[in-house]
Tab-separated table of C-alpha atoms and ligand atoms in Angstrom:
chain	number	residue	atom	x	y	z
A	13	UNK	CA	-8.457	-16.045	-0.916
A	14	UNK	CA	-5.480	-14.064	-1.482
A	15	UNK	CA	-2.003	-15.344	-1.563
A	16	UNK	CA	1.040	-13.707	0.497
A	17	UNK	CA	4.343	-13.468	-0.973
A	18	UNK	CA	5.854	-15.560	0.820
A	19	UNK	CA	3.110	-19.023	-0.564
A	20	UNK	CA	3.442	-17.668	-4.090
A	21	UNK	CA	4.743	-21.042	-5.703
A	22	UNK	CA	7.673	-20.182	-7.432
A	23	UNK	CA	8.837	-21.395	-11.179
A	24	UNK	CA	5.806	-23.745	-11.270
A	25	UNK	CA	2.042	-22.219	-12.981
A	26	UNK	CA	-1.177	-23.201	-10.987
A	27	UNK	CA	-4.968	-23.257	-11.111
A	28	UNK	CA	-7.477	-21.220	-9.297
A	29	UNK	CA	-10.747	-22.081	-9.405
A	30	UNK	CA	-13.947	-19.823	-8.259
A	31	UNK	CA	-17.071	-21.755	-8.031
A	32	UNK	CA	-20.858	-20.499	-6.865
A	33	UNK	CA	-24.119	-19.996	-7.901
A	34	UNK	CA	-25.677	-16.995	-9.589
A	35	UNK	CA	-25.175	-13.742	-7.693
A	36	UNK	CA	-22.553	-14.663	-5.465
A	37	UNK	CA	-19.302	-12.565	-6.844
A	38	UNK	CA	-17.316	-15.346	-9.229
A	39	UNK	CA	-16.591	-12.715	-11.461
A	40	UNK	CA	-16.234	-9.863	-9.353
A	41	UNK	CA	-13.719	-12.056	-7.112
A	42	UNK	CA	-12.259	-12.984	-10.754
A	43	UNK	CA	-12.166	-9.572	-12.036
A	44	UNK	CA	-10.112	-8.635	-8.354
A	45	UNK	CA	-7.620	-10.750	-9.044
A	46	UNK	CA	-6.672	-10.168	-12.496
A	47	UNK	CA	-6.995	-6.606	-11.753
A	48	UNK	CA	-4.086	-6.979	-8.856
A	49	UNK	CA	-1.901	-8.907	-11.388
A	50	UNK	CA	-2.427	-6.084	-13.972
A	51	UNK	CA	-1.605	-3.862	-11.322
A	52	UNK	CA	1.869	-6.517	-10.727
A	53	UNK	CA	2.433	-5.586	-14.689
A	54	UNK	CA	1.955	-8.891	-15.156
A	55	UNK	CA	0.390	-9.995	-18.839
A	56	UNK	CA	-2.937	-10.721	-18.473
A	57	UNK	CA	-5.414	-12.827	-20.938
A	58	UNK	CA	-9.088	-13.209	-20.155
A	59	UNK	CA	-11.389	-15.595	-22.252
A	60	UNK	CA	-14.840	-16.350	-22.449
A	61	UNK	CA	-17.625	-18.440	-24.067
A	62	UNK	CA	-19.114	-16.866	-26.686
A	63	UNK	CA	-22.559	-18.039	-25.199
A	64	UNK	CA	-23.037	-15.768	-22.507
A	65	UNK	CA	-23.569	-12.516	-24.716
A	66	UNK	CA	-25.154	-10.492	-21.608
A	67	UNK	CA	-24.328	-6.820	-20.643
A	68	UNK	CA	-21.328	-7.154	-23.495
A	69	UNK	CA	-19.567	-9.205	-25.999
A	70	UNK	CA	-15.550	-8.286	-25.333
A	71	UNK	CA	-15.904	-7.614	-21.998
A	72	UNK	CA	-16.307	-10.082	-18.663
A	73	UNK	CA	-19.027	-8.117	-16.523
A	74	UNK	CA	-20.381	-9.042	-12.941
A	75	UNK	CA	-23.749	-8.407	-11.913
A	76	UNK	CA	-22.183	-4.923	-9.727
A	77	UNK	CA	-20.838	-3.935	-13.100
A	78	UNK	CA	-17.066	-3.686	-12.885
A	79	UNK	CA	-15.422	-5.296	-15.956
A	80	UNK	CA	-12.434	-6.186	-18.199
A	81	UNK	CA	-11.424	-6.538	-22.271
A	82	UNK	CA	-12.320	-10.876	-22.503
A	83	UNK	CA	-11.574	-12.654	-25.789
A	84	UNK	CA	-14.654	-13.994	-27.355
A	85	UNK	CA	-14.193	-18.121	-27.458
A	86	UNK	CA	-16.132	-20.784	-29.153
A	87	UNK	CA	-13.441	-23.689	-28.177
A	88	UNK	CA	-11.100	-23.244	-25.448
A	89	UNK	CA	-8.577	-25.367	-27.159
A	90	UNK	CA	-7.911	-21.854	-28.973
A	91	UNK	CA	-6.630	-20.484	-25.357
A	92	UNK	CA	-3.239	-22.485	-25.793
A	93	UNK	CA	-2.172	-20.202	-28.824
A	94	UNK	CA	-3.926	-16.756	-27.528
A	95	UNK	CA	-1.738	-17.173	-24.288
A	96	UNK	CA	1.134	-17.972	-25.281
A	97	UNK	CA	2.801	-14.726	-23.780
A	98	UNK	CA	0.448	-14.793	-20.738
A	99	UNK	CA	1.791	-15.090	-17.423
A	100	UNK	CA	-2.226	-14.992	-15.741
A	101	UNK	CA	-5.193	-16.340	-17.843
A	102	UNK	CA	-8.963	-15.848	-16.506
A	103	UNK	CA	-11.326	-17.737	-18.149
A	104	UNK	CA	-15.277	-16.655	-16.938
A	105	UNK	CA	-18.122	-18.704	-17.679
A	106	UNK	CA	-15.992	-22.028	-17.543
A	107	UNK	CA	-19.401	-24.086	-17.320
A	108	UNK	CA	-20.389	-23.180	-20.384
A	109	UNK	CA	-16.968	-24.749	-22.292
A	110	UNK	CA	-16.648	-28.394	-23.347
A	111	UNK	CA	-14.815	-31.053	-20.652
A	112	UNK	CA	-11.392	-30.264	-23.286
A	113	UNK	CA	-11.040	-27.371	-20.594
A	114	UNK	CA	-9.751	-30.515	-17.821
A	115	UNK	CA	-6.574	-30.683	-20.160
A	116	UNK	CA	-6.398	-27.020	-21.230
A	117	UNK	CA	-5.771	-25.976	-17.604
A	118	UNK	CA	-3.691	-28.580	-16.735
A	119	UNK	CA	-1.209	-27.807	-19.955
A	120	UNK	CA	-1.397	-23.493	-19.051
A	121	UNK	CA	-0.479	-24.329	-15.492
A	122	UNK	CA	2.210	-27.035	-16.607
A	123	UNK	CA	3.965	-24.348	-19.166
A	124	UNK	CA	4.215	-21.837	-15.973
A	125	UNK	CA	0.677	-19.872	-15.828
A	126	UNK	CA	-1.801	-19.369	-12.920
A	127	UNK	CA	-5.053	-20.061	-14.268
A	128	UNK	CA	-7.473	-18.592	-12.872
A	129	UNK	CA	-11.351	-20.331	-13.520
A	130	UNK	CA	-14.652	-18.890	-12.387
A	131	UNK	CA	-18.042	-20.536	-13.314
A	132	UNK	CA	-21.359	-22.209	-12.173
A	133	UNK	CA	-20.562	-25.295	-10.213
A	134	UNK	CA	-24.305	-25.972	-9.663
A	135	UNK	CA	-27.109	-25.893	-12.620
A	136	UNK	CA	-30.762	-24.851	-11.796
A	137	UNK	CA	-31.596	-28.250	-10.546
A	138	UNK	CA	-28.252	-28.025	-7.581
A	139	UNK	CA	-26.562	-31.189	-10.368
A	140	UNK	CA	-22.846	-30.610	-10.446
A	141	UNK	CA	-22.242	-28.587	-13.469
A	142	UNK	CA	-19.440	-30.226	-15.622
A	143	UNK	CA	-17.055	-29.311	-16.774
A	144	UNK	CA	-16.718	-27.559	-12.552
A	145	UNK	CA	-16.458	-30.490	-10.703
A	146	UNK	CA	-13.415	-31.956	-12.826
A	147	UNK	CA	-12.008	-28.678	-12.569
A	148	UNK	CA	-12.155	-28.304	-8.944
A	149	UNK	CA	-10.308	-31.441	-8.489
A	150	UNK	CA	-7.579	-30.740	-10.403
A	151	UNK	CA	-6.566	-27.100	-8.942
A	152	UNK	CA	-4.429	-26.096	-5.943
A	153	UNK	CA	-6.918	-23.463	-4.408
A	154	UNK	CA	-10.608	-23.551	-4.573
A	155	UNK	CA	-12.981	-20.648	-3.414
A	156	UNK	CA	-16.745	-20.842	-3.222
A	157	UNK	CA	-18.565	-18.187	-3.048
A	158	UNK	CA	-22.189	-18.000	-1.433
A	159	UNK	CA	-25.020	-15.708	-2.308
A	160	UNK	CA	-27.701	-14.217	0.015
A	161	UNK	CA	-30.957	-16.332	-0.347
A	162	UNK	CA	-33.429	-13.941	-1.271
A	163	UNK	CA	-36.136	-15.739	0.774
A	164	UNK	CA	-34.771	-16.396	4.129
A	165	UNK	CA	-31.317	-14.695	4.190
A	166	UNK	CA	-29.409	-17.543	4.589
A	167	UNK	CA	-25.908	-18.197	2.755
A	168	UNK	CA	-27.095	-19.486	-0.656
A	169	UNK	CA	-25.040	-21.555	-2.975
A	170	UNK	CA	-28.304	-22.522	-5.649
A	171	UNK	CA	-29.138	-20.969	-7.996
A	172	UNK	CA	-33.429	-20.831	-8.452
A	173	UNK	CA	-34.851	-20.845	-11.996
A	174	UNK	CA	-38.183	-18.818	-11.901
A	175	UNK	CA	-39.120	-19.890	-15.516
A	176	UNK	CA	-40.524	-23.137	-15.838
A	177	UNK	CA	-38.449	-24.327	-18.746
A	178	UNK	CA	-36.493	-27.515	-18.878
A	179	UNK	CA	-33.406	-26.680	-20.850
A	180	UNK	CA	-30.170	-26.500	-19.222
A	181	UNK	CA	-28.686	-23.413	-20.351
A	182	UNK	CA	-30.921	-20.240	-20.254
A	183	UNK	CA	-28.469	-17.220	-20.295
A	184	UNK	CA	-30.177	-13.949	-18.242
A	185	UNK	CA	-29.907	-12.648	-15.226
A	186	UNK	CA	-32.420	-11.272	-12.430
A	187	UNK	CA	-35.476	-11.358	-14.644
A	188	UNK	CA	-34.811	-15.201	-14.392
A	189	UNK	CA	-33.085	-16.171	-11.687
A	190	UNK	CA	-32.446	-16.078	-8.406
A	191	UNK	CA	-29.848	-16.941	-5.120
A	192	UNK	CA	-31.573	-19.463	-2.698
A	193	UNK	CA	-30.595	-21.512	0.197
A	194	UNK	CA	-30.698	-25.224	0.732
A	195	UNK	CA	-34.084	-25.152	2.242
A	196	UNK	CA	-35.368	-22.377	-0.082
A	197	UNK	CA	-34.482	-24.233	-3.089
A	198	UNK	CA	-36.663	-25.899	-5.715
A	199	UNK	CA	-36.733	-27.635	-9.180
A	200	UNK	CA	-39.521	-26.074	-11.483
A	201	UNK	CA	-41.684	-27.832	-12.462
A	202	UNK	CA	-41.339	-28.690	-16.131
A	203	UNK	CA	-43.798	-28.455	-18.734
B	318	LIG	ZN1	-33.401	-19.626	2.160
């Protein structure tokens, strides 16, 4: 999605939110944006949770490898006060804050900002990931993004677990899991 000049809304903040499974360019498609609003000399603030600690703490990475400086969060309530002179906030990883993040991008995009949200809206099991679902509701433009489902070739918007644990939250990355379709798609087993 890319907005022309023209449908920029004007004196008014918004949210953006860019939901998929594993594999399928959230943070690359993040990463694009921000990069055009740096480009726009725009002031630019990306967080992230300090769970996902792959590739590199201060930095959000995609799986291609292009990346940006990312402040290192353990609540996003901290986002109001690191933003404050932020005209664009990205926030990567948003499945892995608490719901509190509902509010927080409702207030950024109520002072004025475009928020701009990628994350998981799936877990391993294809159950809506909160806090993604919530946060698609409440935003003006939504943008999934599908992967290629490494069996079949289909669009693929699960993400497939190849470990058989149970936990919700196993951060790696193509040691453990992979882009399936609908049909390709299982739940592990659990042990
Ligand atoms: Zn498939």
């Amino acid at each position: 999605m890319e907005f022309t000049p023209h449908s920029v809304p004007k004196n008014t903040g918004w949210i953006e939110v860019i939901a998929g499974c594993m594999f399928s360019g959230k943070t690359e498609e993040l990463i694009r944006r921000l990069r055009r609003a740096k480009i726009a000399k725009q002031n630019v603030k990306i967080f992230k949770p300090k769970i996902d600690t792959r590739y590199s703490d201060k930095k959000i990475v995609s799986h291609s490898e292009q990346s940006l400086p990312s402040v290192l969060l353990e609540d996003i309530n901290d986002v109001i006060e690191l933003s404050k002179d932020a005209q664009v906030i990205g926030i990567d990883e948003a499945q892995f804050f608490s719901n509190d993040i509902i509010d927080i991008c409702n207030q950024l995009a109520g002072n004025g900002k475009r928020v701009i949200v990628a994350g998981l809206d799936q877990d391993y099991r294809g159950i809506p990931f909160e806090p993604m679902p919530q946060l698609l509701s409440i935003a003006e433009y939504i943008t999934k993004t599908l992967a290629i489902c490494v069996e079949c070739g289909n669009p693929a918007d699960k993400t497939q677990r190849k470990t058989e644990s149970s936990e919700r939250v196993i951060v790696g990355a193509s040691d453990i899991y992979e882009a399936r379709c609908r049909k390709c798609h299982y739940i592990p087993e659990e042990k």
